Every structure is written in C-alpha cells, then in structure tokens.
Coordinates of N, CA and C in Angstrom, one line a residue:
Chain A
X19 N 0.8 -1.2 0.0 CA 0.0 0.0 0.0 C 0.8 1.3 0.0
X20 N 0.2 2.4 -0.2 CA 0.9 3.6 -0.2 C 1.5 4.0 1.1
X21 N 2.6 4.7 1.1 CA 3.3 5.0 2.3 C 3.3 6.5 2.6
X22 N 3.0 6.9 3.8 CA 3.0 8.2 4.2 C 3.9 8.3 5.5
X23 N 4.9 9.2 5.5 CA 5.8 9.4 6.6 C 5.5 10.7 7.3
X24 N 5.9 10.7 8.6 CA 5.8 11.9 9.4 C 7.1 12.1 10.2
X25 N 7.4 13.3 10.3 CA 8.7 13.6 11.1 C 8.5 14.9 11.8
X26 N 8.8 14.9 13.1 CA 9.4 13.8 13.9 C 8.3 12.9 14.4
X27 N 8.7 11.8 14.9 CA 7.7 10.9 15.5 C 7.3 11.3 16.9
X28 N 8.3 12.0 17.6 CA 8.0 12.4 18.9 C 8.8 13.7 19.2
X29 N 8.2 14.7 19.8 CA 8.9 15.9 20.1 C 8.4 16.4 21.5
X30 N 9.4 16.9 22.2 CA 9.1 17.5 23.5 C 9.7 19.0 23.4
X31 N 8.8 19.9 23.7 CA 9.3 21.3 23.6 C 8.8 22.1 24.8
X32 N 9.4 23.3 25.0 CA 9.0 24.2 26.0 C 7.8 25.0 25.6
X33 N 7.0 25.4 26.6 CA 5.9 26.3 26.3 C 6.3 27.6 25.6
X34 N 5.6 28.0 24.6 CA 6.0 29.2 23.9 C 6.8 29.0 22.6
X35 N 7.3 27.8 22.5 CA 8.1 27.6 21.2 C 7.2 27.1 20.1
X36 N 7.7 27.1 18.9 CA 7.0 26.6 17.8 C 7.5 25.2 17.3
X37 N 6.7 24.4 16.9 CA 7.0 23.0 16.4 C 6.5 22.8 15.0
X38 N 7.4 22.3 14.2 CA 7.0 22.0 12.8 C 6.9 20.4 12.6
X39 N 5.8 20.0 12.1 CA 5.7 18.5 11.8 C 5.5 18.4 10.3
X40 N 6.3 17.5 9.7 CA 6.3 17.2 8.3 C 5.5 15.9 8.0
X41 N 4.8 16.0 6.9 CA 4.0 14.8 6.4 C 4.4 14.7 4.9
X42 N 4.9 13.5 4.6 CA 5.3 13.2 3.2 C 4.6 12.0 2.6
X43 N 4.2 12.1 1.4 CA 3.7 10.9 0.7 C 4.9 10.4 -0.1
X44 N 5.3 9.1 0.2 CA 6.6 8.7 -0.3 C 6.5 8.1 -1.7
X45 N 5.4 7.5 -2.1 CA 5.4 6.8 -3.4 C 4.2 7.2 -4.2
X46 N 3.6 8.4 -3.9 CA 2.5 8.9 -4.8 C 2.4 10.4 -4.5
X47 N 1.7 11.0 -5.4 CA 1.5 12.4 -5.3 C 0.1 12.7 -4.7
X48 N 0.0 13.6 -3.8 CA -1.2 13.8 -3.0 C -1.6 15.3 -3.1
X49 N -2.6 15.6 -3.9 CA -3.1 17.0 -4.0 C -3.8 17.4 -2.7
X50 N -4.3 16.4 -2.0 CA -5.0 16.8 -0.7 C -4.4 15.9 0.4
X51 N -4.1 16.6 1.5 CA -3.6 16.0 2.7 C -4.5 16.5 3.8
X52 N -4.6 15.7 4.9 CA -5.4 16.1 6.0 C -4.6 16.0 7.3
X53 N -4.9 16.9 8.3 CA -4.3 16.8 9.6 C -5.3 16.5 10.6
X54 N -5.0 15.5 11.5 CA -5.9 15.1 12.5 C -5.2 15.3 13.9
X55 N -6.0 15.3 14.9 CA -5.5 15.3 16.3 C -6.3 14.2 17.0
X56 N -5.5 13.5 17.9 CA -6.2 12.4 18.6 C -5.8 12.6 20.1
X57 N -6.8 12.7 21.0 CA -6.6 12.7 22.4 C -6.7 11.2 22.9
X58 N -6.1 10.9 24.0 CA -6.2 9.5 24.5 C -7.6 9.0 24.5
X59 N -7.7 7.8 24.0 CA -8.9 7.0 24.0 C -10.1 7.8 23.3
X60 N -9.8 8.6 22.4 CA -10.8 9.3 21.7 C -10.6 9.2 20.2
X61 N -11.5 9.7 19.4 CA -11.5 9.5 18.0 C -10.5 10.5 17.3
X62 N -10.2 10.3 16.1 CA -9.4 11.2 15.3 C -10.3 12.4 15.0
X63 N -9.8 13.6 15.3 CA -10.6 14.8 15.0 C -9.9 15.5 13.9
X64 N -10.6 15.8 12.8 CA -10.0 16.5 11.7 C -9.8 17.9 12.1
X65 N -8.5 18.4 11.8 CA -8.2 19.8 12.1 C -8.3 20.6 10.8
X66 N -7.8 20.1 9.7 CA -7.8 20.9 8.5 C -7.5 20.1 7.3
X67 N -7.9 20.6 6.2 CA -7.6 20.0 4.9 C -6.6 20.8 4.2
X68 N -5.5 20.2 3.8 CA -4.4 20.9 3.1 C -4.4 20.6 1.6
X69 N -4.5 21.6 0.8 CA -4.6 21.5 -0.6 C -3.3 22.1 -1.2
X70 N -2.7 21.3 -2.1 CA -1.4 21.8 -2.7 C -1.7 23.1 -3.5
X71 N -0.9 24.0 -3.2 CA -0.9 25.3 -3.9 C -2.0 26.3 -3.5
X72 N -2.7 25.9 -2.4 CA -3.8 26.9 -2.0 C -3.8 26.8 -0.4
X73 N -4.6 27.7 0.1 CA -4.7 27.8 1.6 C -5.5 26.6 2.1
X74 N -5.1 26.2 3.3 CA -5.8 25.1 4.0 C -7.2 25.5 4.5
X75 N -8.0 24.5 4.5 CA -9.4 24.7 5.0 C -9.4 24.2 6.4
X76 N -9.8 25.0 7.4 CA -9.8 24.6 8.8 C -11.2 24.2 9.3
X77 N -11.2 23.3 10.2 CA -12.5 22.9 10.7 C -12.9 23.9 11.8
X78 N -14.2 23.9 12.1 CA -14.7 24.8 13.1 C -14.0 24.6 14.4
X79 N -13.6 25.7 15.0 CA -12.9 25.6 16.3 C -11.4 25.5 16.3
X80 N -10.9 25.3 15.1 CA -9.4 25.2 15.0 C -8.8 26.5 14.6
X81 N -7.9 27.0 15.4 CA -7.3 28.3 15.1 C -6.3 28.3 14.0
X82 N -6.5 28.9 12.9 CA -5.6 28.8 11.8 C -4.3 29.6 12.1
X83 N -4.3 30.5 13.0 CA -3.0 31.2 13.3 C -2.2 30.4 14.3
X84 N -2.9 29.5 14.9 CA -2.2 28.7 15.9 C -1.6 27.5 15.2
X85 N -2.3 26.9 14.3 CA -1.9 25.7 13.5 C -1.7 26.1 12.1
X86 N -0.4 26.4 11.7 CA -0.2 26.9 10.4 C 0.1 25.7 9.5
X87 N -0.6 25.6 8.3 CA -0.4 24.5 7.4 C 0.1 25.0 6.1
X88 N 1.1 24.3 5.6 CA 1.7 24.7 4.3 C 1.8 23.4 3.4
X89 N 1.2 23.4 2.3 CA 1.2 22.3 1.4 C 2.0 22.7 0.2
X90 N 3.4 22.7 0.3 CA 4.3 23.3 -0.6 C 4.4 22.5 -1.9
X91 N 4.2 21.2 -1.8 CA 4.4 20.3 -3.0 C 3.4 19.2 -3.0
X92 N 3.4 18.4 -4.0 CA 2.5 17.3 -4.1 C 2.8 16.1 -3.2
X93 N 4.0 16.3 -2.5 CA 4.4 15.2 -1.6 C 4.7 15.6 -0.2
X94 N 4.5 16.9 0.1 CA 4.8 17.4 1.4 C 3.8 18.4 1.9
X95 N 3.4 18.2 3.1 CA 2.5 19.2 3.9 C 3.2 19.3 5.2
X96 N 3.2 20.5 5.8 CA 3.7 20.8 7.1 C 2.7 21.4 8.0
X97 N 2.7 21.0 9.3 CA 1.9 21.6 10.3 C 2.8 22.3 11.3
X98 N 2.6 23.5 11.5 CA 3.4 24.2 12.6 C 2.5 24.6 13.7
X99 N 2.8 24.1 14.9 CA 2.1 24.5 16.1 C 2.9 25.7 16.6
X100 N 2.3 26.9 16.6 CA 2.9 28.1 17.0 C 2.7 28.4 18.5
X101 N 3.7 28.9 19.1 CA 3.6 29.3 20.5 C 2.8 28.2 21.3
X102 N 3.5 27.0 21.3 CA 2.8 25.8 21.9 C 2.6 26.0 23.4
X103 N 1.5 25.4 23.8 CA 1.2 25.4 25.2 C 0.9 24.0 25.6
X104 N 0.9 23.7 26.9 CA 0.7 22.3 27.4 C -0.6 21.7 26.8
X105 N -1.6 22.5 26.7 CA -2.9 22.0 26.2 C -2.8 21.5 24.7
X106 N -1.7 21.9 24.0 CA -1.5 21.5 22.6 C -0.9 20.1 22.6
X107 N -0.5 19.6 23.7 CA 0.1 18.2 23.8 C -1.0 17.2 23.3
X108 N -0.6 16.4 22.3 CA -1.5 15.5 21.7 C -0.8 14.6 20.7
X109 N -1.5 13.8 20.0 CA -1.0 12.9 19.0 C -1.5 13.5 17.7
X110 N -0.6 13.9 16.8 CA -1.0 14.6 15.5 C -0.7 13.6 14.4
X111 N -1.7 13.4 13.6 CA -1.6 12.4 12.5 C -2.0 13.1 11.2
X112 N -1.2 12.9 10.2 CA -1.6 13.4 8.8 C -2.0 12.2 7.9
X113 N -2.7 12.6 6.9 CA -3.1 11.5 5.9 C -3.0 12.2 4.5
X114 N -2.9 11.3 3.5 CA -2.8 11.8 2.2 C -3.9 11.0 1.4
X115 N -4.6 11.8 0.6 CA -5.7 11.1 -0.2 C -5.1 10.5 -1.4
X116 N -5.6 9.3 -1.7 CA -5.1 8.6 -2.9 C -6.1 7.6 -3.4
X117 N -5.9 7.2 -4.6 CA -6.8 6.1 -5.1 C -6.0 4.8 -5.0
X118 N -6.7 3.7 -4.9 CA -6.1 2.4 -4.7 C -6.7 1.4 -5.7
X119 N -6.0 0.4 -6.0 CA -6.5 -0.7 -6.8 C -5.4 -1.6 -7.2
X120 N -5.7 -2.6 -7.9 CA -4.7 -3.6 -8.4 C -4.8 -3.8 -9.9
X121 N -3.7 -4.1 -10.5 CA -3.7 -4.5 -11.9 C -4.1 -3.3 -12.8
X122 N -3.8 -2.1 -12.3 CA -4.1 -0.9 -13.1 C -5.5 -0.4 -13.1
X123 N -6.4 -1.1 -12.3 CA -7.8 -0.6 -12.2 C -8.0 0.1 -10.9
X124 N -8.7 1.2 -10.9 CA -9.0 1.9 -9.7 C -10.2 1.3 -9.0
X125 N -10.0 0.9 -7.8 CA -11.1 0.3 -7.0 C -11.8 1.3 -6.1
X126 N -11.1 2.3 -5.7 CA -11.7 3.3 -4.8 C -10.6 4.3 -4.4
X127 N -11.0 5.1 -3.4 CA -10.1 6.1 -2.9 C -10.1 6.0 -1.4
X128 N -9.0 6.4 -0.8 CA -8.9 6.3 0.6 C -7.9 7.4 1.1
X129 N -7.7 7.5 2.4 CA -6.6 8.2 2.9 C -5.6 7.3 3.5
X130 N -4.4 7.5 3.2 CA -3.3 6.7 3.8 C -2.7 7.6 4.9
X131 N -2.6 7.0 6.1 CA -2.2 7.8 7.2 C -0.7 7.6 7.5
X132 N -0.1 8.7 8.1 CA 1.2 8.7 8.6 C 1.2 8.0 9.9
X133 N 2.4 7.7 10.5 CA 2.5 7.0 11.8 C 2.2 7.9 13.0
X134 N 2.0 9.2 12.8 CA 1.7 10.1 13.9 C 2.9 10.7 14.5
X135 N 2.7 11.9 15.2 CA 3.7 12.6 15.9 C 3.1 12.9 17.3
X136 N 3.9 12.4 18.3 CA 3.5 12.7 19.7 C 4.1 14.0 20.1
X137 N 3.3 15.0 20.4 CA 3.8 16.3 20.9 C 3.6 16.4 22.4
X138 N 4.6 16.7 23.1 CA 4.5 17.0 24.5 C 5.1 18.4 24.8
X139 N 4.2 19.3 25.3 CA 4.7 20.7 25.6 C 4.8 20.8 27.1
X140 N 6.0 21.2 27.5 CA 6.2 21.3 29.0 C 5.9 22.7 29.5
Chain B
X15 N -22.0 17.3 18.0 CA -22.9 16.3 17.4 C -22.0 15.2 16.7
X16 N -22.1 14.0 17.2 CA -21.3 12.9 16.7 C -22.1 12.3 15.5
X17 N -21.6 12.6 14.3 CA -22.2 12.1 13.2 C -22.0 10.6 12.9
X18 N -20.9 10.1 13.4 CA -20.5 8.7 13.2 C -20.3 8.1 14.6
X19 N -21.0 7.0 14.9 CA -21.0 6.5 16.2 C -20.6 5.0 16.2
X20 N -19.8 4.6 17.2 CA -19.5 3.2 17.4 C -19.8 3.0 18.9
X21 N -21.0 2.4 19.1 CA -21.5 2.3 20.4 C -20.9 1.3 21.4
X22 N -20.1 0.4 20.8 CA -19.4 -0.6 21.6 C -17.9 -0.1 21.7
X23 N -17.5 0.3 22.9 CA -16.1 0.7 23.0 C -15.1 -0.5 23.0
X24 N -15.6 -1.6 23.3 CA -14.7 -2.8 23.3 C -15.5 -4.1 23.0
X25 N -14.7 -5.1 22.5 CA -15.3 -6.3 22.1 C -14.2 -7.4 22.3
X26 N -14.6 -8.5 22.9 CA -13.7 -9.7 23.0 C -14.2 -10.9 22.2
X27 N -13.4 -11.5 21.5 CA -13.8 -12.6 20.6 C -12.8 -13.7 20.7
X28 N -13.2 -15.0 20.7 CA -12.3 -16.1 20.7 C -11.7 -16.3 19.3
X29 N -10.4 -16.6 19.3 CA -9.7 -16.9 18.1 C -10.5 -17.9 17.2
X30 N -10.6 -17.6 15.9 CA -11.3 -18.5 15.0 C -12.7 -18.2 14.8
X31 N -13.3 -17.4 15.8 CA -14.7 -17.0 15.7 C -14.9 -15.7 14.9
X32 N -16.1 -15.3 14.7 CA -16.3 -14.1 13.9 C -16.4 -12.9 14.8
X33 N -15.8 -11.8 14.4 CA -15.8 -10.5 15.0 C -16.8 -9.6 14.2
X34 N -17.7 -9.0 14.9 CA -18.6 -8.1 14.2 C -18.5 -6.7 14.9
X35 N -18.1 -5.8 14.2 CA -18.0 -4.4 14.7 C -19.0 -3.5 14.0
X36 N -19.7 -2.7 14.8 CA -20.8 -2.0 14.3 C -20.6 -0.5 14.3
X37 N -21.2 0.2 13.4 CA -21.1 1.7 13.2 C -22.4 2.2 12.7
X38 N -22.8 3.3 13.3 CA -24.0 4.0 12.9 C -23.7 5.5 12.5
X39 N -24.4 6.0 11.6 CA -24.2 7.4 11.2 C -25.5 8.1 11.1
X40 N -25.5 9.4 11.1 CA -26.7 10.2 11.1 C -26.9 11.0 9.9
X41 N -25.8 11.3 9.2 CA -25.9 12.2 8.0 C -26.2 11.3 6.7
X42 N -27.4 11.5 6.2 CA -27.8 10.8 5.0 C -27.1 11.2 3.7
X43 N -26.3 12.2 3.8 CA -25.5 12.6 2.7 C -24.2 11.8 2.5
X44 N -23.8 11.1 3.6 CA -22.6 10.3 3.5 C -22.8 9.2 2.4
X45 N -21.9 9.0 1.5 CA -22.0 8.0 0.5 C -20.8 7.1 0.3
X46 N -19.9 7.2 1.2 CA -18.7 6.4 1.2 C -18.2 6.1 2.6
X47 N -17.9 4.9 2.8 CA -17.6 4.5 4.2 C -16.3 3.6 4.2
X48 N -15.6 3.7 5.3 CA -14.3 3.0 5.4 C -14.1 2.5 6.8
X49 N -13.3 1.4 6.9 CA -12.9 0.9 8.2 C -11.4 1.0 8.2
X50 N -10.9 1.4 9.4 CA -9.5 1.5 9.6 C -9.1 0.7 10.9
X51 N -7.9 0.2 11.0 CA -7.4 -0.5 12.1 C -6.3 0.4 12.7
X52 N -6.2 0.5 14.0 CA -5.2 1.3 14.6 C -4.5 0.7 15.8
X53 N -3.2 0.7 15.8 CA -2.5 0.2 17.0 C -2.1 1.5 17.8
X54 N -1.8 1.4 19.1 CA -1.4 2.5 19.9 C -0.2 3.2 19.3
X55 N -0.2 4.5 19.4 CA 0.9 5.4 18.9 C 1.3 5.1 17.4
X56 N 0.4 4.7 16.7 CA 0.6 4.5 15.2 C -0.6 5.2 14.5
X57 N -0.4 5.4 13.2 CA -1.4 5.9 12.4 C -2.4 4.8 12.0
X58 N -3.6 5.1 11.7 CA -4.6 4.1 11.2 C -4.2 3.5 9.9
X59 N -4.5 2.2 9.8 CA -4.3 1.5 8.5 C -5.6 1.2 7.8
X60 N -5.7 1.5 6.6 CA -6.9 1.3 5.8 C -7.2 -0.2 5.7
X61 N -8.4 -0.6 5.9 CA -8.8 -2.0 5.8 C -9.7 -2.3 4.6
X62 N -10.8 -1.6 4.5 CA -11.8 -1.9 3.5 C -12.7 -0.7 3.4
X63 N -13.3 -0.5 2.2 CA -14.3 0.6 2.1 C -15.5 0.1 1.3
X64 N -16.5 0.9 1.3 CA -17.8 0.6 0.6 C -18.4 1.8 0.1
X65 N -18.9 1.8 -1.1 CA -19.7 2.9 -1.6 C -21.2 2.7 -1.3
X66 N -21.9 3.7 -1.3 CA -23.4 3.6 -1.0 C -24.2 2.9 -2.1
X67 N -23.5 2.7 -3.2 CA -24.3 2.0 -4.3 C -24.2 0.5 -4.0
X68 N -23.4 0.1 -3.1 CA -23.3 -1.4 -2.7 C -23.9 -1.6 -1.3
X69 N -24.1 -2.9 -1.0 CA -24.5 -3.2 0.3 C -23.5 -4.2 1.0
X70 N -22.5 -4.6 0.2 CA -21.5 -5.5 0.7 C -20.3 -5.4 -0.1
X71 N -19.2 -5.5 0.6 CA -17.9 -5.5 0.0 C -17.0 -6.5 0.8
X72 N -16.3 -7.3 0.1 CA -15.5 -8.4 0.7 C -14.0 -8.3 0.3
X73 N -13.1 -8.5 1.3 CA -11.7 -8.6 0.9 C -11.1 -9.5 1.9
X74 N -10.9 -10.8 1.4 CA -10.2 -11.7 2.3 C -11.1 -12.0 3.5
X75 N -10.5 -11.9 4.7 CA -11.3 -12.2 5.9 C -12.2 -11.1 6.3
X76 N -12.1 -9.9 5.6 CA -12.9 -8.7 6.0 C -14.1 -8.5 5.1
X77 N -15.2 -8.3 5.6 CA -16.4 -8.0 4.9 C -17.1 -6.8 5.5
X78 N -17.5 -5.8 4.7 CA -18.2 -4.7 5.2 C -19.6 -4.8 4.7
X79 N -20.6 -4.6 5.5 CA -22.0 -4.6 5.1 C -22.6 -3.2 5.4
X80 N -23.4 -2.7 4.4 CA -24.0 -1.4 4.6 C -25.5 -1.5 4.4
X81 N -26.2 -0.9 5.4 CA -27.6 -0.8 5.4 C -28.0 0.6 5.4
X82 N -28.3 1.1 4.2 CA -28.5 2.6 4.1 C -29.8 3.0 4.8
X83 N -30.8 2.2 4.7 CA -32.1 2.6 5.4 C -31.9 2.8 6.9
X84 N -31.1 1.9 7.4 CA -30.8 2.0 8.9 C -29.7 2.9 9.2
X85 N -29.0 3.4 8.2 CA -27.8 4.2 8.4 C -26.8 3.4 9.3
X86 N -26.5 2.2 8.9 CA -25.7 1.3 9.7 C -24.7 0.5 8.9
X87 N -23.5 0.4 9.3 CA -22.6 -0.5 8.7 C -21.9 -1.3 9.7
X88 N -21.4 -2.5 9.2 CA -20.7 -3.4 10.1 C -19.5 -4.0 9.4
X89 N -18.5 -4.3 10.2 CA -17.3 -5.0 9.7 C -17.3 -6.4 10.3
X90 N -17.2 -7.4 9.4 CA -17.1 -8.8 9.9 C -15.7 -9.3 9.6
X91 N -15.1 -9.9 10.6 CA -13.8 -10.5 10.5 C -13.9 -11.9 10.8
X92 N -13.6 -12.8 9.8 CA -13.7 -14.2 10.0 C -12.7 -15.0 9.2
X93 N -12.0 -15.9 9.8 CA -11.9 -16.1 11.3 C -11.0 -15.0 11.9
X94 N -11.4 -14.7 13.2 CA -10.6 -13.7 13.9 C -9.2 -14.3 14.3
X95 N -8.2 -13.5 14.3 CA -6.9 -13.9 14.7 C -6.3 -13.0 15.8
X96 N -5.5 -13.5 16.6 CA -4.9 -12.6 17.7 C -4.3 -11.3 17.2
X97 N -3.7 -11.4 16.0 CA -3.1 -10.2 15.3 C -4.2 -9.2 14.9
X98 N -5.4 -9.5 15.0 CA -6.5 -8.6 14.7 C -6.8 -7.6 15.9
X99 N -6.2 -8.0 17.0 CA -6.5 -7.1 18.2 C -5.9 -5.7 18.0
X100 N -6.8 -4.8 18.0 CA -6.5 -3.4 17.8 C -7.7 -2.5 18.0
X101 N -7.6 -1.3 17.8 CA -8.8 -0.4 17.8 C -9.3 -0.2 16.3
X102 N -10.5 -0.4 16.1 CA -11.1 -0.3 14.8 C -12.0 1.0 14.7
X103 N -11.7 1.8 13.7 CA -12.5 3.0 13.5 C -13.3 2.9 12.2
X104 N -14.5 3.3 12.2 CA -15.2 3.5 10.9 C -15.2 5.0 10.6
X105 N -15.3 5.2 9.3 CA -15.3 6.6 8.9 C -16.3 6.8 7.7
X106 N -16.8 8.0 7.6 CA -17.8 8.2 6.6 C -17.4 9.5 5.9
X107 N -17.8 9.6 4.6 CA -17.4 10.7 3.8 C -18.5 10.9 2.7
X108 N -18.4 12.1 2.1 CA -19.2 12.4 0.9 C -18.2 12.4 -0.2
X109 N -18.6 11.9 -1.4 CA -17.7 11.9 -2.5 C -17.8 13.1 -3.4
X110 N -18.3 14.2 -2.8 CA -18.3 15.5 -3.5 C -17.6 16.4 -2.4
X111 N -17.0 17.5 -2.9 CA -16.4 18.4 -2.0 C -15.0 18.0 -1.6
X112 N -14.8 18.1 -0.3 CA -13.4 18.0 0.2 C -13.0 16.5 0.5
X113 N -14.0 15.6 0.4 CA -13.7 14.2 0.7 C -13.2 14.0 2.2
X114 N -13.5 14.9 3.0 CA -13.0 14.7 4.4 C -13.8 13.6 5.1
X115 N -13.1 12.9 6.0 CA -13.6 11.8 6.7 C -14.1 12.2 8.1
X116 N -15.2 11.7 8.5 CA -15.6 11.8 9.8 C -15.5 10.4 10.5
X117 N -14.7 10.4 11.6 CA -14.4 9.1 12.2 C -15.4 8.9 13.4
X118 N -15.6 7.6 13.6 CA -16.3 7.2 14.8 C -15.3 7.1 16.0
X119 N -15.8 6.8 17.1 CA -15.0 6.8 18.4 C -14.2 5.6 18.6
X120 N -14.4 4.6 17.7 CA -13.5 3.4 17.8 C -14.0 2.3 18.7
X121 N -13.7 1.1 18.3 CA -14.0 -0.1 19.1 C -12.7 -0.9 19.3
X122 N -12.4 -1.2 20.5 CA -11.2 -2.0 20.8 C -11.5 -3.4 20.7
X123 N -10.9 -4.1 19.8 CA -11.2 -5.6 19.6 C -10.0 -6.3 20.2
X124 N -10.4 -7.3 21.0 CA -9.4 -8.2 21.6 C -9.7 -9.6 21.2
X125 N -8.8 -10.3 20.5 CA -9.0 -11.6 20.0 C -8.2 -12.5 21.0
X126 N -8.9 -13.4 21.6 CA -8.3 -14.3 22.6 C -7.9 -15.6 22.0
X127 N -6.6 -15.9 22.3 CA -6.0 -17.1 21.8 C -6.6 -18.4 22.5

C-alpha cells in the first residue's frame, strides 16, 4: 500500500516555542492531505484539509493562526504549532488522499495515514 | 454532534470465531464508508471501504455490510486472529467536495487465543 511518513515521531518542547511537523507521501502524489489530532482514547478529529498550492481549510474551532499549514508540493505538507502550550500536547496524524486498486484498475479512494507525531509541551 | 458512532467501546472474541464491529451514522449525505485499524501510537491502517451503491464488499477475511435505510454499517472479520487485536475506526465521507472523513469513536477488539 501507499506510504506516508511523518517527522518527527516524537517531540518535547518548552511552552511558547513553535514546532513543525512534516508529512510526506513517499510513493505517490497527493493533492490533498489532512491533519488530525487524537486525544487519548478518543477518535481522530479532523483539524484541517491541506490542498497543494492553496490555503488550508480549517475545521470549526481550529485556530488557523495557531496551527499553520503549508502544502508546498504534491508530496509534502507541514503543520506548525505556533507558541505551543501544554494543552496542545497531543497525537497529531496526517493523511494523504489517494486512489487504490490492483492491476491498473482503480477500485476506490482512501486516505493513507502517517505514523503520527506525539507532541509534549512542557 | 457525533455524526458517526461506534456504540461498543470494546469487544472480545475467541480466536477463530467471527468478530462483528458496528457503526451508525446520522448524515444521510454520506455515501462512502471506510474501516481503519489502529495500534497505539501509530497511524490508522486502511482495511476496507464501501460505496453507498453497494450493500456488501469483501476482501479476504474482512467484509463490510452497509444498510442505508438503517444508516448502519458493520465489519465482519472471520476467522478472527490474535493479530487482529487493535482499535477499529469506521469513517464516513461524501464523494463530493473535500472528501473529508468523519471518524467514529473506535471499538477496541481483543481476540483471545
């Protein structure tokens, strides 16, 4: 299946600093990537939709100035948590939208997820 | 407002038996549904999907059933294996617009050896 990587896998930072998380689609081009956040024992909550070459679309309640998203190329999207605070500590996961199938036929479309980034703000 | 619900937070099944995970949705505009498997501290892994034009889709041990009138879908795993133990999320989407997925709250499956 398609591979999506995230870097870093884990980051610890001091309150007030900014943290950048990278999401890369390794073997396919993704015009659309998504950023999610997951709190312990809860569902994945969509934060924003990242479109290559245009501004990200943020979900209701997500501060766009707090969570800066840049989709600079068809294989890279970045999420920057600005002026991080302890309440921003969470598991951040990106995904890339792609079609899938075998033998050259398209069977459907899905999102392939990265392994996630654990952010801890002290 | 939780548009996609998984009412069973956990499920235990004996190895070799069938696992049935359920998911309900409220938005009749959803027309594409997916199941993902997730291990702790990892990203979700895509399992299987179904379009609203179908009522069943099968892939190996995994079968997804869709009942549009009841706004209900289920994932059947047979036979269940210990390696299937994970958290399973269903997701729903519309195939127009942004294709964003709305995830359920997850069901933790434990397959007992």
